[in-house]
Coordinates of C-alpha atoms in Angstrom, one line a residue:
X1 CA -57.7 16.9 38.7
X2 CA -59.4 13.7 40.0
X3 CA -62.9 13.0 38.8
X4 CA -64.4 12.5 42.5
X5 CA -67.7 11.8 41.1
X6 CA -69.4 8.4 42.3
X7 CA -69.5 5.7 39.6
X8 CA -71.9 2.3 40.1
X9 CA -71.6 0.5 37.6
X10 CA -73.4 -0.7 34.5
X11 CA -77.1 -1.5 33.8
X12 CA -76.7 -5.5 34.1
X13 CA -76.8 -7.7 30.6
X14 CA -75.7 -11.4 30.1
X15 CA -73.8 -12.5 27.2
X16 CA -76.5 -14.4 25.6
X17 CA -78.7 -10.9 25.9
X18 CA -76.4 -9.2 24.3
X19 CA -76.3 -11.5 20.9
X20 CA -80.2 -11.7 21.3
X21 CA -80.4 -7.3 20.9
X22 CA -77.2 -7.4 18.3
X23 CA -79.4 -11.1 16.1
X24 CA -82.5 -9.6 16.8
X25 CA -82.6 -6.1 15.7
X26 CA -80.0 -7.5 12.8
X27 CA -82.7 -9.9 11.6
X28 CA -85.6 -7.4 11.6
X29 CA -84.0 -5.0 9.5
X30 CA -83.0 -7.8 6.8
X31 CA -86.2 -8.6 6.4
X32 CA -87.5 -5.5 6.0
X33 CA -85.4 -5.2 3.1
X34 CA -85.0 -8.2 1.6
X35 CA -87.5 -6.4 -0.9
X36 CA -86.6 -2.5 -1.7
X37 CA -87.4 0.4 -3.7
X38 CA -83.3 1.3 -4.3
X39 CA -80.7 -1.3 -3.8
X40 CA -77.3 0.9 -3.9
X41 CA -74.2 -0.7 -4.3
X42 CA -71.0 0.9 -3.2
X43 CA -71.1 2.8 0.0
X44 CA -68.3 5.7 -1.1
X45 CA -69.2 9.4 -1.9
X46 CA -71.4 8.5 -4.9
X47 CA -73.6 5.9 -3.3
X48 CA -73.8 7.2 0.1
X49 CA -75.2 10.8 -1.3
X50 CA -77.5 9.1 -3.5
X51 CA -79.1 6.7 -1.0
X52 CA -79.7 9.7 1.4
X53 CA -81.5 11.8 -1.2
X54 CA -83.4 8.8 -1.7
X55 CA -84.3 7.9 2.0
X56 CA -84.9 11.4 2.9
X57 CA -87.6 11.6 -0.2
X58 CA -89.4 8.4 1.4
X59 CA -87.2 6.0 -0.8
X60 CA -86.7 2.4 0.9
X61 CA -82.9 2.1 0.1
X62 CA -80.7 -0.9 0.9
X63 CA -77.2 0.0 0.3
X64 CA -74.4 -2.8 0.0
X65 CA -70.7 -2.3 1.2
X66 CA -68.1 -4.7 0.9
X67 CA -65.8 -3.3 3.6
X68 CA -66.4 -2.9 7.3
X69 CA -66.5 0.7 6.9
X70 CA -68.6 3.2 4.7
X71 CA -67.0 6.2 2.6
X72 CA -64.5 4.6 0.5
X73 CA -61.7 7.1 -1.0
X74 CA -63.7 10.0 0.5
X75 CA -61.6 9.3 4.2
X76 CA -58.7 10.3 2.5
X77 CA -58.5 12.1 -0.1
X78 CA -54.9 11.5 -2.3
X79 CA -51.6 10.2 -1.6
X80 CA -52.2 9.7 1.9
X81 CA -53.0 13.3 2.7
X82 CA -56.3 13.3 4.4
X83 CA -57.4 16.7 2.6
X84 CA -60.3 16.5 0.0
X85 CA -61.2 19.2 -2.7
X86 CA -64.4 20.1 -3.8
X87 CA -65.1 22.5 -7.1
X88 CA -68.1 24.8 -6.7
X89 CA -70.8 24.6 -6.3
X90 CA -70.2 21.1 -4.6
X91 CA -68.9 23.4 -2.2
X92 CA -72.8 23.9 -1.1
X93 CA -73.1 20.1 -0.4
X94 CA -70.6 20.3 2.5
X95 CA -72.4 23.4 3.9
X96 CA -75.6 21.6 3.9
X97 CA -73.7 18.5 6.1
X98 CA -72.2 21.1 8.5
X99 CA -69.0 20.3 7.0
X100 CA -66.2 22.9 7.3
X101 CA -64.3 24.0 4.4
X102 CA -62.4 26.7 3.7
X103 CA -61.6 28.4 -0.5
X104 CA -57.6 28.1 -1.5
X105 CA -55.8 30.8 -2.9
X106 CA -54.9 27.6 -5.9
X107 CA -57.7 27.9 -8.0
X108 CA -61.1 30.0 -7.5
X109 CA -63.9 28.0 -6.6
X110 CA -61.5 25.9 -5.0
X111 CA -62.3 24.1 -1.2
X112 CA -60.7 22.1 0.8
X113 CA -62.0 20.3 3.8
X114 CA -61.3 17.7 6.4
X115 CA -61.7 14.0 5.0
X116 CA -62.9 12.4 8.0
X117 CA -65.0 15.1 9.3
X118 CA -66.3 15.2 5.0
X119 CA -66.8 11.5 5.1
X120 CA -68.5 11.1 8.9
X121 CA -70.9 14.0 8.3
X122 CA -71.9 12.4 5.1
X123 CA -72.2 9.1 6.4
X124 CA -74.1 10.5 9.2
X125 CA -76.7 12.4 6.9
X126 CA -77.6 8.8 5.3
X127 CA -78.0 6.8 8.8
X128 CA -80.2 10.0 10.0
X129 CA -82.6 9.5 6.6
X130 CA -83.1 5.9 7.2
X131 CA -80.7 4.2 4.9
X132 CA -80.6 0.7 5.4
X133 CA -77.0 -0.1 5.7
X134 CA -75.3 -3.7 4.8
X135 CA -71.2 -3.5 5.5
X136 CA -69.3 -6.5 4.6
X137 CA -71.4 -7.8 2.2
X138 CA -70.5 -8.5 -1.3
X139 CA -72.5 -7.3 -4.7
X140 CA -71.6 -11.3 -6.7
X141 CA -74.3 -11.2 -9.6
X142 CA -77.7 -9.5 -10.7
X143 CA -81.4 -10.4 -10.4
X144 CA -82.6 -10.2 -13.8
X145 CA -86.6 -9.9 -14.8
X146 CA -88.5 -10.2 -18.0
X147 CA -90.0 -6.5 -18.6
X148 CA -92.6 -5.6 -20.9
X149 CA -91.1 -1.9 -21.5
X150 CA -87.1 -3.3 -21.5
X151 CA -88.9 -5.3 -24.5
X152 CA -89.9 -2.5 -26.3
X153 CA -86.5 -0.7 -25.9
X154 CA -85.2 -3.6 -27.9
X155 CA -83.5 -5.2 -25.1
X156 CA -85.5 -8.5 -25.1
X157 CA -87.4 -8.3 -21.9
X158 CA -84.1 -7.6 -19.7
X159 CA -84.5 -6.2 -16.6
X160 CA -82.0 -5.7 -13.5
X161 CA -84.7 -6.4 -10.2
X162 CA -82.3 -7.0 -7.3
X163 CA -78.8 -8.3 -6.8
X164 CA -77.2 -11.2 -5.4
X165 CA -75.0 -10.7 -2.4
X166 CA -72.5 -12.8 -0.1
X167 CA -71.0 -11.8 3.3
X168 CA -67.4 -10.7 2.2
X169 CA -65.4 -12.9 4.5
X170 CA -66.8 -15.7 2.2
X171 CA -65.0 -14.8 -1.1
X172 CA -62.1 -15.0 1.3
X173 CA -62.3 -18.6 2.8
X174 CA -60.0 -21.0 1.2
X175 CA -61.4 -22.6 -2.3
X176 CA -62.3 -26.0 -0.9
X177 CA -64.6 -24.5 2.0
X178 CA -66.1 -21.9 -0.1
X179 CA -69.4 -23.7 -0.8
X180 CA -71.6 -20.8 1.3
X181 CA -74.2 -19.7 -1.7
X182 CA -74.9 -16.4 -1.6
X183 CA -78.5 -14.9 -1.3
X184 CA -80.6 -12.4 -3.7
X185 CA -82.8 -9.5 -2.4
X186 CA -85.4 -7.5 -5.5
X187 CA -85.4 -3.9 -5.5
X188 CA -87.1 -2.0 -8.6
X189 CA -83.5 -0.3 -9.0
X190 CA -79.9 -1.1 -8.5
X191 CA -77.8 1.9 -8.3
X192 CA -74.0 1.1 -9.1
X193 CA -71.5 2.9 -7.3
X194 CA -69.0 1.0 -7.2
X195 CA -66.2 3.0 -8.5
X196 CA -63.9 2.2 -11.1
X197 CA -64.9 -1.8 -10.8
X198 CA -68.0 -0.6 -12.0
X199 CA -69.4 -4.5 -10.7
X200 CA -72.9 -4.7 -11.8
X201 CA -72.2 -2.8 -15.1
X202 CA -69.7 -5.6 -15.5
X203 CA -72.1 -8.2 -15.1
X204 CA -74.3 -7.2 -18.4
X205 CA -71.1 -6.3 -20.0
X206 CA -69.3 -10.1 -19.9
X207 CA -73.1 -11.7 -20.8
X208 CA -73.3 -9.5 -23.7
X209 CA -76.7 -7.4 -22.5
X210 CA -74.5 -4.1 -22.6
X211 CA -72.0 -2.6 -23.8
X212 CA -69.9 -0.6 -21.3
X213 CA -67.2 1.2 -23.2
X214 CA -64.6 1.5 -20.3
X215 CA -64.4 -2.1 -19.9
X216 CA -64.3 -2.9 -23.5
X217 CA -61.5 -0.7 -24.3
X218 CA -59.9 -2.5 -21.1
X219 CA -60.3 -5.6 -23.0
X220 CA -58.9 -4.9 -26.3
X221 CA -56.0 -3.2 -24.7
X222 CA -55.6 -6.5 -22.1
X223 CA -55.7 -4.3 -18.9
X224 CA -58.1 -3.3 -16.5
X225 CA -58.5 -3.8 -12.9
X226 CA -55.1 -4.2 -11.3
X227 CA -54.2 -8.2 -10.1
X228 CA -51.3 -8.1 -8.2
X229 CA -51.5 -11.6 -6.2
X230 CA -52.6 -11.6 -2.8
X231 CA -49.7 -12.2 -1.4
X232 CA -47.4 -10.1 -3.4
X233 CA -46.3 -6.4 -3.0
X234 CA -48.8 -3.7 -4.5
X235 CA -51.9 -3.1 -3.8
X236 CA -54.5 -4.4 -5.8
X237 CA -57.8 -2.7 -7.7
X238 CA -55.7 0.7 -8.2
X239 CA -55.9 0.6 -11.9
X240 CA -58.9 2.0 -13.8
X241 CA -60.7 -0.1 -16.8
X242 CA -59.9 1.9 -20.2
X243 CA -60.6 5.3 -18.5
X244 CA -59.0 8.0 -20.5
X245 CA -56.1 10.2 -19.0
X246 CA -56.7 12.0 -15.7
X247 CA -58.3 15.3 -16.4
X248 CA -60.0 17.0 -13.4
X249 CA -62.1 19.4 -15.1
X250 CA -63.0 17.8 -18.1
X251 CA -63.8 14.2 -15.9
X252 CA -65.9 15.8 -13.1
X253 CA -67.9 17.5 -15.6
X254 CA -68.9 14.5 -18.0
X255 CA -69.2 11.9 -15.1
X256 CA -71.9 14.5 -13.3
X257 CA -73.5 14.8 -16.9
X258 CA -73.5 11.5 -17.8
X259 CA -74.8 10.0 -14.7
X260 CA -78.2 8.1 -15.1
X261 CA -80.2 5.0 -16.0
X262 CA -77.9 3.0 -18.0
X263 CA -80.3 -0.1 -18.8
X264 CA -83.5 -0.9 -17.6
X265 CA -83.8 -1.1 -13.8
X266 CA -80.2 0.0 -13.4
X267 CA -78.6 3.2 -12.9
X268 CA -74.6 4.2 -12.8
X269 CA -73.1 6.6 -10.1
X270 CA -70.0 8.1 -9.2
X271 CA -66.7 6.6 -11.5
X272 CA -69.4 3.6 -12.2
X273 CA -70.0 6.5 -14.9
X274 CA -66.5 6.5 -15.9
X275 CA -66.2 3.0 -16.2
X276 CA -69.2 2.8 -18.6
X277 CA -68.6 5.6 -21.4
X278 CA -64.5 5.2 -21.1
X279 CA -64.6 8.8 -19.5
X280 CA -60.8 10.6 -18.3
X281 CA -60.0 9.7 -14.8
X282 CA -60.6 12.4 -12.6
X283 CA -58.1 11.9 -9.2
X284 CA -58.6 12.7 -5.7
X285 CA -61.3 15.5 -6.0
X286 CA -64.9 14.8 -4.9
X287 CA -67.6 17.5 -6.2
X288 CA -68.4 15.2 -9.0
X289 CA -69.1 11.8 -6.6
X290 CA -71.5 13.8 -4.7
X291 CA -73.1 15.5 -7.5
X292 CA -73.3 12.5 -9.2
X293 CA -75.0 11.0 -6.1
X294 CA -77.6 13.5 -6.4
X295 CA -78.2 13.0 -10.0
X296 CA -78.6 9.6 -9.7
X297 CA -81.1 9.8 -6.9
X298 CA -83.1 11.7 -9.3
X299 CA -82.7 9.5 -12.2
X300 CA -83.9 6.7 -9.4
X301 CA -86.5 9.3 -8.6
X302 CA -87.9 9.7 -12.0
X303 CA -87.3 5.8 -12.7
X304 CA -89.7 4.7 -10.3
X305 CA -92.0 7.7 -10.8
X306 CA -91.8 9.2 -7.3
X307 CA -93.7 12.2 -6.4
X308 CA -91.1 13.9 -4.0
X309 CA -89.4 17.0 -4.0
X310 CA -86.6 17.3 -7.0
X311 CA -82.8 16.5 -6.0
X312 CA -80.7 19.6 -7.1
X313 CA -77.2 19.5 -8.4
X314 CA -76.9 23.0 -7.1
X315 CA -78.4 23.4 -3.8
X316 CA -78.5 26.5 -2.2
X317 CA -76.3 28.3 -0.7
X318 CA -76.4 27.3 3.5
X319 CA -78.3 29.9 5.6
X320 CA -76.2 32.0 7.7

C-alpha cells in the first residue's frame, strides 16, 4: 500500500555545519576527559559492564576501544553462531538489560540469548549512564606516577595515572609516515579489559614492574599472541598468552574471583584476568566477562574510596 502521506523535506544544514556539530560536540567531550576518575580499556563485555557500574555510581569513566565498534566477542558468541551462554546467576545481568534469554535443556542453569540483542542492550546501558566512549583509539603505553602508598607496598613509588593513546588508523599508516605521537590523558585508575592481550598488564610486565604469570609462561614456552603476517591467511590475535586448557567451569569461576587491583592504580578485567595469573581458557561463554565487569567496578569503587551503592555479583532476580 502506498504511503500517501505528504513529505517536505529536511530541516536545512550546510556541509561546513555539519562538521562544526560532529568537531564541536567531539571536542567538548575530550576535554572533559582528558582527566578522569576510571580510564577503561577494552570496550568488550568485561569493560563495557564495568564502566557502566561505574558511571551509574557517579564515576567519570573514559573508556578506550580500538575498533570502530563496542562489544568485542560478545556480537557473536563461538564459531560463528551468533548464540551466547550465560551460567547462573549471570543469567540476572541480562534480565536487568531487558535482554531475552531462554534456560536449555544442556545443562541446568544454562541460558542462551541473542548476541546482538546481548551485546546492543549492554552497550546501550553504558551510553544511557554517561560513559564517555573513545572508538578507534589505541591503548600504546601507561602514565606512570610516583606514589607515596605504591612506596610502602614495596613497589618503589609506581603508580599507573593515565594511559597513552593513538587513533588506530595510525598504527596502520605505512612505517615511514607514522611519525603522529600519540597523546596521554590521567585518570586515578586504569581498568584493563583488554582480553587475552592483556595490554596494559603487558606494559609493567616487559619493564619488569610486574609480574603477570600468563605472559611469562608465554615467554618461556616462545608463544603467545598469534602473528600471522598481515597479509597472510589466518587471522591474527586468536591465540591466548600461557592460559591453561579451556575449562568452562573451572575458568569462569577463578577469572570472576580473581578479578581486582593488580598493582597500584591499575585494575584487570574480564580474560585481562586470565592473562595475568595463567588461568584455563574459558571459550565462548560470557557470565564471567560480565561478572567480572562488576567486580572490577567495585574494586575501582573501593580503590578510589567512593561512597556509592555496592556493585553485586549476584543481582536480583528482575521484577516481574
Amino acid at each position: 500500500m502506498q504511503n500517501t502521506e505528504q513529505f517536505d523535506g529536511f530541516s536545512d544544514a550546510s556541509e561546513a555545519q555539519v562538521t562544526r556539530a560532529i568537531a564541536g560536540e567531539w571536542h567538548e567531550e575530550f576535554m572533559e576527559f582528558t582527566e578522569s576518575d576510571v580510564i577503561v580499556v577494552g570496550g568488550g563485555p568485561s569493560g563495557l559492564m564495568a564502566a557502566k557500574e561505574l558511571a551509574e555510581r557517579g564515576v567519570d569513566v573514559m573508556l578506550l576501544e580500538k575498533n570502530n565498534y563496542l562489544g568485542g566477542g560478545f556480537w557473536l558468541g563461538g564459531f560463528l553462531m551468533n548464540k551466547v551462554t550465560v551460567r547462573e546467576p549471570a543469567d540476572r545481568v541480562l534480565d536487568s538489560l531487558d535482554v531475552d534469554h531462554s534456560p536449555t535443556d544442556e545443562a541446568e542453569g544454562l541460558h542462551v540469548a541473542s548476541g546482538p540483542e546481548a551485546c546492543s542492550g549492554l552497550i546501550k546501558a553504558a551510553c544511557d549512564a554517561g560513559v564517555n566512549v573513545q572508538n578507534m583509539t589505541e591503548f600504546t603505553d601507561l602514565v606512570v606516577r610516583d606514589d607515596d602508598t605504591a612506596a610502602a607496598d614495596g613497589r618503589e613509588g609506581h603508580r599507573v595515572g593515565g594511559v597513552v593513546m593513538n587513533w588506530t588508523p595510525v598504527h596502520a599508516l605505512p612505517r615511514e609516515i607514522t611519525c603522529v605521537d600519540p597523546v596521554a590523558v590521567e585518570s586515578d585508575l586504569v581498568i584493563d579489559a583488554t582480553g587475552h592481550e592483556a595490554v596494559a598488564l603487558s606494559k609493567l610486565h616487559e619493564r619488569g614492574v610486574l609480574d603477570v604469570a600468563g605472559i611469562a609462561e608465554a615467554e618461556e614456552r616462545a608463544t603467545g599472541m598469534d602473528n600471522t603476517d598481515a597479509e597472510s591467511y589466518g587471522a591474527p590475535g586468536h591465540d591466548s598468552p600461557g592460559h591453561d586448557s579451556m575449562h568452562v567451569a573451572e575458568s569462569e569461576d577463578a577469572v570472576v574471583e580473581h578479578t581486582g587491583v593488580v598493582h597500584p592504580g591499575l585494575v584487570a578485567s574480564g580474560m585481562a584476568v586470565a592473562t595475568a595469573h595463567g588461568l584455563p581458557r574459558m571459550g565462548p561463554t560470557f557470565g564471567a566477562m560480565l561478572l567480572s565487569g562488576k567486580r572490577a567496578a567495585q574494586a575501582a569503587l573501593d580503590e578510589l574510596g567512593v561512597d556509592a551503592p555496592d556493585v553485586s555479583t549476584a543481582p536480583a532476580p528482575a521484577d516481574d
